[in-house]
Amino acid sequence: MMNSFKEHIYVTRPLLPNLDKVASRMRDIWESKWITNTGYQHKELEKQLKEFLNVEQLSLFNNGTSALILGLKALEIKGEVITTPFTFPATLQALDWNGLTPVFCDIDENLLNIDPNKIEQLITEKTSAILGVHVFGNPCDVERIQYIANQYGLKVIYDGAHAFGTEYAGRPIGSFGDMTMYSFHATKLFNTVEGGALAFKGDLLKGKLDLLKNFGIAGPEEVVLSGLNAKMNEIQAAIGLEVLKLVEEERERREKIKEVYEKNLDGIEGIRIVTQLKGMSNSYQYFVIEIDEERYGKSRDWVHEELKKYNVFTRKYFYPLCSDFKWYQHLDSSQASNLPIAKKAAKRVLAMPFYGELLEEHVESICHLLVNFSCLSELAI
Ligand code: T4K
């Protein structure tokens, strides 16, 4: 039996900047005594990220969820929104906070994103938008989705929480649709500890979003919109400015780790790499596999539990499906017959450890375990 790893190996680890450089920014913030409400660090990060992501407009938020909540509000989305059940709860909860009804659409078998072939049949007179998620940083079929939206006069919003740096046909992912949300949570490729942003077009929307995230306050004696407190503070922004310097190098390291996984998992019967994109861009946010129990010989749940014995902590992103949450179970679109691919994927997906500091020999050992699990009896592993 292979030895366990000495230390816990997690699905991800935060990209942490040099502490002295952060301390130096903290000193500046302390001296200025300006610690939140759109100070220097905030303005600088917004400017740098706008350039980095190559988008027309960008607005920073205290996390991705509040960004999406206010993004939907700013676009004045009403009624029903067609979306995917195969996502993190926040996508759906942003709809809930806006009083919107989700209509669940099945996903495509390959990238596990909303399936454009199944959107049209779900459109009713109440539909106002399509909310796609670039799951694991793999881009949705943005062209087909936009085509459908144009036919029916629908808005298109993307949850790009995983898609920092993803491109589609050479264009930045944040330039598609009416709006794209990014998450800068600690577990994301680029982080501000907690944080998020919206990418969109037009000065009008920028003005509206900047108001919405600051209680709708237009001046000392003027409140013009019902908003929220969803501002990114100076400490978050300062950390983000230092993390941003490290992102490209981190992506390169992750690319190498991805190659080690791909080489060692190649040809294992019943394992499919979801984040292996031929000729397409990915953010290197996650490395995700699908385990087909019949062909592999063990279930995803079995592998998830067994790896823990070796101190390897994978995650079942995304299980359970959002359509299975009890407050959505009554919806017609939540029924299993509407979501066969999503149901299957939720039982098969496993996010593997994936971050720049992960040692290549550890990746090889994890792959070795996956090979052994499939072909040996439990005693021999
Ligand atoms: N839309 C989508 C599609 C999303 O995936 C998310 C967030 C959102 C919207 C919402 O964006 P935010 O409002 O969060 O900006 C994590 C994150 O909390 C969440 O941000 C993320 N998606 C989701 C996919 O993953 P958990 O419950 O899995 O996190 P947790 O605490 O179990 O962390 C996972 C692993 O990361 C740990 O096992 C170890 C490591 N870790 C984590 C933290 C927090 C660290 O090493 N250090 C840390 O500080 O949700």
Tab-separated table of N, CA, C and O in Angstrom, residues 84-187:
chain	number	residue	atom	x	y	z
A	84	THR	N	-28.311	27.121	-15.512
A	84	THR	CA	-27.837	25.752	-15.333
A	84	THR	C	-27.975	25.302	-13.875
A	84	THR	O	-27.761	26.103	-12.973
A	85	PRO	N	-28.288	24.025	-13.668
A	85	PRO	CA	-28.315	23.526	-12.288
A	85	PRO	C	-26.915	23.117	-11.829
A	85	PRO	O	-26.684	22.901	-10.649
A	86	PHE	N	-25.968	23.019	-12.786
A	86	PHE	CA	-24.628	22.496	-12.485
A	86	PHE	C	-23.703	23.673	-12.194
A	86	PHE	O	-22.944	24.127	-13.038
A	87	THR	N	-23.853	24.203	-10.966
A	87	THR	CA	-23.074	25.384	-10.570
A	87	THR	C	-23.039	25.475	-9.054
A	87	THR	O	-23.667	24.688	-8.343
A	88	PHE	N	-22.292	26.452	-8.567
A	88	PHE	CA	-22.207	26.726	-7.131
A	88	PHE	C	-23.522	27.403	-6.703
A	88	PHE	O	-24.124	28.140	-7.496
A	89	PRO	N	-23.980	27.178	-5.459
A	89	PRO	CA	-25.274	27.746	-5.025
A	89	PRO	C	-25.422	29.245	-5.282
A	89	PRO	O	-26.527	29.743	-5.526
A	90	ALA	N	-24.306	29.992	-5.235
A	90	ALA	CA	-24.368	31.459	-5.379
A	90	ALA	C	-25.053	31.897	-6.671
A	90	ALA	O	-25.737	32.927	-6.686
A	91	THR	N	-24.872	31.161	-7.762
A	91	THR	CA	-25.477	31.554	-9.037
A	91	THR	C	-26.989	31.660	-8.871
A	91	THR	O	-27.615	32.642	-9.290
A	92	LEU	N	-27.547	30.624	-8.246
A	92	LEU	CA	-29.003	30.589	-8.067
A	92	LEU	C	-29.452	31.554	-6.992
A	92	LEU	O	-30.512	32.193	-7.087
A	93	GLN	N	-28.637	31.689	-5.956
A	93	GLN	CA	-29.028	32.573	-4.853
A	93	GLN	C	-29.072	34.034	-5.308
A	93	GLN	O	-29.870	34.825	-4.804
A	94	ALA	N	-28.261	34.379	-6.285
A	94	ALA	CA	-28.317	35.748	-6.833
A	94	ALA	C	-29.676	35.985	-7.501
A	94	ALA	O	-30.230	37.090	-7.435
A	95	LEU	N	-30.220	34.934	-8.132
A	95	LEU	CA	-31.568	35.064	-8.714
A	95	LEU	C	-32.600	35.224	-7.601
A	95	LEU	O	-33.477	36.084	-7.668
A	96	ASP	N	-32.472	34.375	-6.558
A	96	ASP	CA	-33.426	34.433	-5.435
A	96	ASP	C	-33.493	35.842	-4.849
A	96	ASP	O	-34.575	36.364	-4.590
A	97	TRP	N	-32.319	36.443	-4.616
A	97	TRP	CA	-32.288	37.774	-3.981
A	97	TRP	C	-32.925	38.850	-4.868
A	97	TRP	O	-33.245	39.936	-4.396
A	98	ASN	N	-33.093	38.537	-6.151
A	98	ASN	CA	-33.756	39.489	-7.056
A	98	ASN	C	-35.212	39.098	-7.312
A	98	ASN	O	-35.855	39.679	-8.190
A	99	GLY	N	-35.698	38.076	-6.591
A	99	GLY	CA	-37.076	37.626	-6.787
A	99	GLY	C	-37.307	37.018	-8.163
A	99	GLY	O	-38.426	37.077	-8.687
A	100	LEU	N	-36.282	36.426	-8.746
A	100	LEU	CA	-36.392	35.846	-10.089
A	100	LEU	C	-36.599	34.334	-9.999
A	100	LEU	O	-36.127	33.686	-9.059
A	101	THR	N	-37.283	33.772	-10.987
A	101	THR	CA	-37.536	32.325	-10.996
A	101	THR	C	-36.552	31.652	-11.942
A	101	THR	O	-36.517	31.973	-13.131
A	102	PRO	N	-35.778	30.699	-11.431
A	102	PRO	CA	-34.877	29.988	-12.337
A	102	PRO	C	-35.634	28.955	-13.164
A	102	PRO	O	-36.580	28.344	-12.684
A	103	VAL	N	-35.203	28.801	-14.394
A	103	VAL	CA	-35.708	27.712	-15.232
A	103	VAL	C	-34.466	26.915	-15.603
A	103	VAL	O	-33.560	27.428	-16.271
A	104	PHE	N	-34.403	25.680	-15.093
A	104	PHE	CA	-33.173	24.910	-15.267
A	104	PHE	C	-33.088	24.285	-16.653
A	104	PHE	O	-34.033	23.678	-17.138
A	105	CYS	N	-31.927	24.446	-17.241
A	105	CYS	CA	-31.655	23.909	-18.577
A	105	CYS	C	-30.556	22.864	-18.424
A	105	CYS	O	-29.621	23.052	-17.628
A	106	ASP	N	-30.634	21.788	-19.186
A	106	ASP	CA	-29.605	20.742	-19.062
A	106	ASP	C	-28.267	21.246	-19.625
A	106	ASP	O	-28.201	22.293	-20.282
A	107	ILE	N	-27.222	20.480	-19.356
A	107	ILE	CA	-25.858	20.889	-19.750
A	107	ILE	C	-25.339	20.003	-20.875
A	107	ILE	O	-25.887	18.923	-21.126
A	108	ASP	N	-24.277	20.459	-21.513
A	108	ASP	CA	-23.712	19.632	-22.583
A	108	ASP	C	-22.710	18.663	-21.979
A	108	ASP	O	-22.045	18.961	-20.983
A	109	GLU	N	-22.639	17.495	-22.607
A	109	GLU	CA	-21.910	16.365	-22.038
A	109	GLU	C	-20.396	16.596	-21.984
A	109	GLU	O	-19.713	16.034	-21.145
A	110	ASN	N	-19.912	17.453	-22.846
A	110	ASN	CA	-18.475	17.624	-22.965
A	110	ASN	C	-17.935	18.629	-21.947
A	110	ASN	O	-17.144	18.292	-21.067
A	111	LEU	N	-18.371	19.896	-22.037
A	111	LEU	CA	-17.845	20.941	-21.151
A	111	LEU	C	-18.666	21.129	-19.884
A	111	LEU	O	-18.262	21.850	-18.978
A	112	LEU	N	-19.842	20.523	-19.832
A	112	LEU	CA	-20.739	20.604	-18.669
A	112	LEU	C	-21.312	22.017	-18.454
A	112	LEU	O	-21.707	22.376	-17.347
A	113	ASN	N	-21.332	22.809	-19.528
A	113	ASN	CA	-21.964	24.136	-19.500
A	113	ASN	C	-23.389	24.050	-20.034
A	113	ASN	O	-23.746	23.069	-20.702
A	114	ILE	N	-24.175	25.112	-19.800
A	114	ILE	CA	-25.552	25.154	-20.296
A	114	ILE	C	-25.576	24.768	-21.784
A	114	ILE	O	-24.735	25.232	-22.563
A	115	ASP	N	-26.535	23.887	-22.151
A	115	ASP	CA	-26.569	23.353	-23.512
A	115	ASP	C	-27.438	24.259	-24.390
A	115	ASP	O	-28.665	24.292	-24.217
A	116	PRO	N	-26.835	24.977	-25.344
A	116	PRO	CA	-27.642	25.902	-26.163
A	116	PRO	C	-28.739	25.201	-26.953
A	116	PRO	O	-29.766	25.818	-27.268
A	117	ASN	N	-28.578	23.905	-27.224
A	117	ASN	CA	-29.616	23.174	-27.958
A	117	ASN	C	-30.902	23.038	-27.152
A	117	ASN	O	-31.942	22.696	-27.698
A	118	LYS	N	-30.802	23.237	-25.856
A	118	LYS	CA	-31.981	22.995	-25.008
A	118	LYS	C	-32.568	24.281	-24.427
A	118	LYS	O	-33.500	24.234	-23.635
A	119	ILE	N	-32.012	25.425	-24.820
A	119	ILE	CA	-32.487	26.695	-24.237
A	119	ILE	C	-33.837	27.101	-24.818
A	119	ILE	O	-34.788	27.416	-24.081
A	120	GLU	N	-33.944	27.056	-26.151
A	120	GLU	CA	-35.126	27.618	-26.816
A	120	GLU	C	-36.434	27.023	-26.321
A	120	GLU	O	-37.420	27.732	-26.134
A	121	GLN	N	-36.432	25.703	-26.085
A	121	GLN	CA	-37.670	25.037	-25.666
A	121	GLN	C	-38.138	25.495	-24.273
A	121	GLN	O	-39.270	25.222	-23.882
A	122	LEU	N	-37.261	26.190	-23.535
A	122	LEU	CA	-37.620	26.628	-22.180
A	122	LEU	C	-38.099	28.086	-22.135
A	122	LEU	O	-38.525	28.575	-21.092
A	123	ILE	N	-38.013	28.764	-23.281
A	123	ILE	CA	-38.385	30.188	-23.307
A	123	ILE	C	-39.909	30.349	-23.247
A	123	ILE	O	-40.633	29.664	-23.973
A	124	THR	N	-40.389	31.225	-22.344
A	124	THR	CA	-41.821	31.548	-22.274
A	124	THR	C	-41.962	33.069	-22.364
A	124	THR	O	-40.950	33.779	-22.430
A	125	GLU	N	-43.181	33.552	-22.269
A	125	GLU	CA	-43.337	35.029	-22.331
A	125	GLU	C	-42.770	35.701	-21.084
A	125	GLU	O	-42.578	36.912	-21.055
A	126	LYS	N	-42.480	34.880	-20.038
A	126	LYS	CA	-41.939	35.467	-18.798
A	126	LYS	C	-40.410	35.515	-18.806
A	126	LYS	O	-39.790	36.102	-17.928
A	127	THR	N	-39.795	34.860	-19.778
A	127	THR	CA	-38.323	34.785	-19.777
A	127	THR	C	-37.728	36.153	-20.101
A	127	THR	O	-38.138	36.803	-21.065
A	128	SER	N	-36.753	36.562	-19.284
A	128	SER	CA	-36.095	37.838	-19.611
A	128	SER	C	-34.596	37.689	-19.832
A	128	SER	O	-33.965	38.603	-20.364
A	129	ALA	N	-34.021	36.558	-19.397
A	129	ALA	CA	-32.561	36.454	-19.532
A	129	ALA	C	-32.080	35.009	-19.527
A	129	ALA	O	-32.793	34.099	-19.097
A	130	ILE	N	-30.848	34.858	-20.006
A	130	ILE	CA	-30.137	33.577	-19.916
A	130	ILE	C	-28.930	33.845	-19.021
A	130	ILE	O	-28.193	34.815	-19.231
A	131	LEU	N	-28.786	33.006	-17.998
A	131	LEU	CA	-27.635	33.144	-17.092
A	131	LEU	C	-26.764	31.901	-17.259
A	131	LEU	O	-27.091	30.815	-16.765
A	132	GLY	N	-25.682	32.049	-17.999
A	132	GLY	CA	-24.758	30.926	-18.225
A	132	GLY	C	-23.623	30.969	-17.213
A	132	GLY	O	-23.319	32.019	-16.654
A	133	VAL	N	-23.022	29.819	-16.979
A	133	VAL	CA	-21.857	29.751	-16.079
A	133	VAL	C	-20.710	29.120	-16.863
A	133	VAL	O	-20.895	28.059	-17.473
A	134	HIS	N	-19.559	29.780	-16.861
A	134	HIS	CA	-18.380	29.197	-17.525
A	134	HIS	C	-17.745	28.215	-16.531
A	134	HIS	O	-16.760	28.512	-15.854
A	135	VAL	N	-18.362	27.038	-16.447
A	135	VAL	CA	-18.010	26.079	-15.396
A	135	VAL	C	-16.551	25.612	-15.529
A	135	VAL	O	-16.122	25.220	-16.620
A	136	PHE	N	-15.829	25.670	-14.442
A	136	PHE	CA	-14.405	25.282	-14.358
A	136	PHE	C	-13.523	26.126	-15.287
A	136	PHE	O	-12.417	25.721	-15.645
A	137	GLY	N	-14.046	27.268	-15.729
A	137	GLY	CA	-13.265	28.139	-16.615
A	137	GLY	C	-13.386	27.774	-18.078
A	137	GLY	O	-12.804	28.437	-18.939
A	138	ASN	N	-14.151	26.711	-18.389
A	138	ASN	CA	-14.408	26.360	-19.789
A	138	ASN	C	-15.482	27.303	-20.333
A	138	ASN	O	-16.559	27.415	-19.738
A	139	PRO	N	-15.238	27.978	-21.463
A	139	PRO	CA	-16.228	28.949	-21.934
A	139	PRO	C	-17.515	28.300	-22.430
A	139	PRO	O	-17.490	27.255	-23.072
A	140	CYS	N	-18.653	28.954	-22.116
A	140	CYS	CA	-19.939	28.541	-22.700
A	140	CYS	C	-19.888	28.774	-24.204
A	140	CYS	O	-19.028	29.498	-24.706
A	141	ASP	N	-20.863	28.228	-24.904
A	141	ASP	CA	-20.981	28.483	-26.342
A	141	ASP	C	-21.602	29.883	-26.498
A	141	ASP	O	-22.799	30.036	-26.766
A	142	VAL	N	-20.783	30.901	-26.296
A	142	VAL	CA	-21.288	32.278	-26.210
A	142	VAL	C	-21.948	32.748	-27.514
A	142	VAL	O	-22.879	33.562	-27.478
A	143	GLU	N	-21.482	32.233	-28.638
A	143	GLU	CA	-22.059	32.687	-29.923
A	143	GLU	C	-23.481	32.181	-30.096
A	143	GLU	O	-24.387	32.933	-30.463
A	144	ARG	N	-23.672	30.893	-29.831
A	144	ARG	CA	-25.026	30.320	-29.965
A	144	ARG	C	-25.981	30.949	-28.955
A	144	ARG	O	-27.138	31.239	-29.257
A	145	ILE	N	-25.488	31.146	-27.743
A	145	ILE	CA	-26.344	31.734	-26.695
A	145	ILE	C	-26.769	33.151	-27.102
A	145	ILE	O	-27.936	33.521	-26.991
A	146	GLN	N	-25.835	33.919	-27.643
A	146	GLN	CA	-26.157	35.290	-28.054
A	146	GLN	C	-27.152	35.291	-29.211
A	146	GLN	O	-28.065	36.128	-29.266
A	147	TYR	N	-26.979	34.334	-30.118
A	147	TYR	CA	-27.885	34.226	-31.259
A	147	TYR	C	-29.324	34.006	-30.772
A	147	TYR	O	-30.258	34.686	-31.205
A	148	ILE	N	-29.476	33.062	-29.836
A	148	ILE	CA	-30.815	32.763	-29.295
A	148	ILE	C	-31.362	34.003	-28.574
A	148	ILE	O	-32.520	34.388	-28.752
A	149	ALA	N	-30.509	34.626	-27.756
A	149	ALA	CA	-30.948	35.806	-26.995
A	149	ALA	C	-31.432	36.903	-27.946
A	149	ALA	O	-32.458	37.552	-27.690
A	150	ASN	N	-30.714	37.101	-29.044
A	150	ASN	CA	-31.112	38.138	-30.005
A	150	ASN	C	-32.473	37.825	-30.637
A	150	ASN	O	-33.293	38.722	-30.846
A	151	GLN	N	-32.692	36.534	-30.930
A	151	GLN	CA	-33.972	36.134	-31.543
A	151	GLN	C	-35.155	36.489	-30.651
A	151	GLN	O	-36.221	36.856	-31.131
A	152	TYR	N	-34.966	36.330	-29.330
A	152	TYR	CA	-36.095	36.482	-28.391
A	152	TYR	C	-36.003	37.751	-27.547
A	152	TYR	O	-36.785	37.934	-26.623
A	153	GLY	N	-35.038	38.590	-27.813
A	153	GLY	CA	-34.883	39.840	-27.044
A	153	GLY	C	-34.531	39.608	-25.578
A	153	GLY	O	-35.075	40.267	-24.687
A	154	LEU	N	-33.665	38.648	-25.316
A	154	LEU	CA	-33.284	38.332	-23.926
A	154	LEU	C	-31.929	38.931	-23.593
A	154	LEU	O	-31.074	39.097	-24.468
A	155	LYS	N	-31.714	39.227	-22.315
A	155	LYS	CA	-30.392	39.644	-21.842
A	155	LYS	C	-29.556	38.382	-21.593
A	155	LYS	O	-30.108	37.299	-21.320
A	156	VAL	N	-28.233	38.542	-21.671
A	156	VAL	CA	-27.328	37.416	-21.390
A	156	VAL	C	-26.351	37.836	-20.298
A	156	VAL	O	-25.627	38.829	-20.446
A	157	ILE	N	-26.360	37.066	-19.221
A	157	ILE	CA	-25.426	37.333	-18.112
A	157	ILE	C	-24.598	36.068	-17.918
A	157	ILE	O	-25.129	34.955	-17.994
A	158	TYR	N	-23.305	36.261	-17.654
A	158	TYR	CA	-22.454	35.100	-17.385
A	158	TYR	C	-21.903	35.155	-15.975
A	158	TYR	O	-21.442	36.205	-15.515
A	159	ASP	N	-21.967	34.005	-15.318
A	159	ASP	CA	-21.246	33.814	-14.071
A	159	ASP	C	-19.882	33.276	-14.494
A	159	ASP	O	-19.741	32.115	-14.883
A	160	GLY	N	-18.904	34.174	-14.445
A	160	GLY	CA	-17.540	33.794	-14.854
A	160	GLY	C	-16.639	33.647	-13.633
A	160	GLY	O	-15.440	33.935	-13.711
A	161	ALA	N	-17.245	33.192	-12.498
A	161	ALA	CA	-16.475	33.060	-11.247
A	161	ALA	C	-15.184	32.271	-11.463
A	161	ALA	O	-14.178	32.531	-10.819
A	162	HIS	N	-15.230	31.304	-12.396
A	162	HIS	CA	-14.053	30.446	-12.626
A	162	HIS	C	-13.234	30.895	-13.827
A	162	HIS	O	-12.262	30.214	-14.190
A	163	ALA	N	-13.653	31.954	-14.492
A	163	ALA	CA	-13.140	32.191	-15.858
A	163	ALA	C	-12.169	33.367	-15.965
A	163	ALA	O	-12.089	34.016	-17.005
A	164	PHE	N	-11.402	33.609	-14.921
A	164	PHE	CA	-10.443	34.718	-14.942
A	164	PHE	C	-9.380	34.432	-16.003
A	164	PHE	O	-8.574	33.515	-15.855
A	165	GLY	N	-9.410	35.194	-17.076
A	165	GLY	CA	-8.407	35.006	-18.128
A	165	GLY	C	-8.832	34.075	-19.260
A	165	GLY	O	-8.119	33.921	-20.240
A	166	THR	N	-10.009	33.458	-19.145
A	166	THR	CA	-10.503	32.611	-20.232
A	166	THR	C	-10.779	33.477	-21.470
A	166	THR	O	-11.205	34.626	-21.347
A	167	GLU	N	-10.523	32.909	-22.636
A	167	GLU	CA	-10.867	33.606	-23.887
A	167	GLU	C	-11.784	32.723	-24.724
A	167	GLU	O	-11.838	31.513	-24.526
A	168	TYR	N	-12.467	33.340	-25.662
A	168	TYR	CA	-13.290	32.579	-26.607
A	168	TYR	C	-12.992	33.140	-27.983
A	168	TYR	O	-13.148	34.350	-28.198
A	169	ALA	N	-12.538	32.308	-28.880
A	169	ALA	CA	-12.160	32.743	-30.230
A	169	ALA	C	-11.235	33.966	-30.174
A	169	ALA	O	-11.417	34.925	-30.929
A	170	GLY	N	-10.311	33.945	-29.252
A	170	GLY	CA	-9.324	35.027	-29.141
A	170	GLY	C	-9.831	36.294	-28.463
A	170	GLY	O	-9.084	37.252	-28.319
A	171	ARG	N	-11.095	36.272	-28.053
A	171	ARG	CA	-11.659	37.454	-27.369
A	171	ARG	C	-11.802	37.171	-25.882
A	171	ARG	O	-12.141	36.048	-25.486
A	172	PRO	N	-11.568	38.191	-25.030
A	172	PRO	CA	-11.734	37.969	-23.588
A	172	PRO	C	-13.162	37.575	-23.249
A	172	PRO	O	-14.112	38.137	-23.812
A	173	ILE	N	-13.288	36.628	-22.342
A	173	ILE	CA	-14.623	36.090	-22.036
A	173	ILE	C	-15.560	37.163	-21.485
A	173	ILE	O	-16.762	37.124	-21.721
A	174	GLY	N	-14.987	38.142	-20.793
A	174	GLY	CA	-15.811	39.209	-20.204
A	174	GLY	C	-16.386	40.172	-21.223
A	174	GLY	O	-17.141	41.071	-20.860
A	175	SER	N	-16.026	40.000	-22.500
A	175	SER	CA	-16.578	40.911	-23.506
A	175	SER	C	-17.849	40.343	-24.144
A	175	SER	O	-18.444	40.974	-25.006
A	176	PHE	N	-18.266	39.151	-23.724
A	176	PHE	CA	-19.483	38.545	-24.299
A	176	PHE	C	-20.694	38.803	-23.399
A	176	PHE	O	-20.552	38.981	-22.183
A	177	GLY	N	-21.859	38.797	-24.015
A	177	GLY	CA	-23.102	38.986	-23.265
A	177	GLY	C	-23.228	40.407	-22.739
A	177	GLY	O	-22.444	41.300	-23.073
A	178	ASP	N	-24.247	40.618	-21.887
A	178	ASP	CA	-24.468	41.955	-21.320
A	178	ASP	C	-23.592	42.195	-20.104
A	178	ASP	O	-23.309	43.343	-19.772
A	179	MET	N	-23.195	41.099	-19.447
A	179	MET	CA	-22.437	41.272	-18.211
A	179	MET	C	-21.764	39.957	-17.828
A	179	MET	O	-22.320	38.884	-18.060
A	180	THR	N	-20.579	40.059	-17.232
A	180	THR	CA	-19.882	38.857	-16.731
A	180	THR	C	-19.406	39.126	-15.314
A	180	THR	O	-18.802	40.158	-15.045
A	181	MET	N	-19.675	38.160	-14.445
A	181	MET	CA	-19.194	38.278	-13.059
A	181	MET	C	-17.912	37.464	-12.899
A	181	MET	O	-17.799	36.350	-13.408
A	182	TYR	N	-16.956	38.037	-12.173
A	182	TYR	CA	-15.743	37.307	-11.774
A	182	TYR	C	-15.735	37.207	-10.247
A	182	TYR	O	-16.144	38.150	-9.570
A	183	SER	N	-15.225	36.088	-9.743
A	183	SER	CA	-15.032	35.958	-8.293
A	183	SER	C	-13.545	36.029	-7.977
A	183	SER	O	-12.731	35.409	-8.679
A	184	PHE	N	-13.217	36.769	-6.932
A	184	PHE	CA	-11.826	36.848	-6.470
A	184	PHE	C	-11.692	36.246	-5.074
A	184	PHE	O	-10.936	36.731	-4.234
A	185	HIS	N	-12.469	35.184	-4.822
A	185	HIS	CA	-12.383	34.496	-3.532
A	185	HIS	C	-10.997	33.846	-3.382
A	185	HIS	O	-10.328	33.547	-4.379
A	186	ALA	N	-10.616	33.599	-2.127
A	186	ALA	CA	-9.309	32.997	-1.816
A	186	ALA	C	-8.982	31.771	-2.674
A	186	ALA	O	-7.821	31.513	-2.991
A	187	THR	N	-10.012	31.020	-3.052
A	187	THR	CA	-9.783	29.781	-3.794
A	187	THR	C	-9.647	30.002	-5.301
A	187	THR	O	-9.469	29.041	-6.049
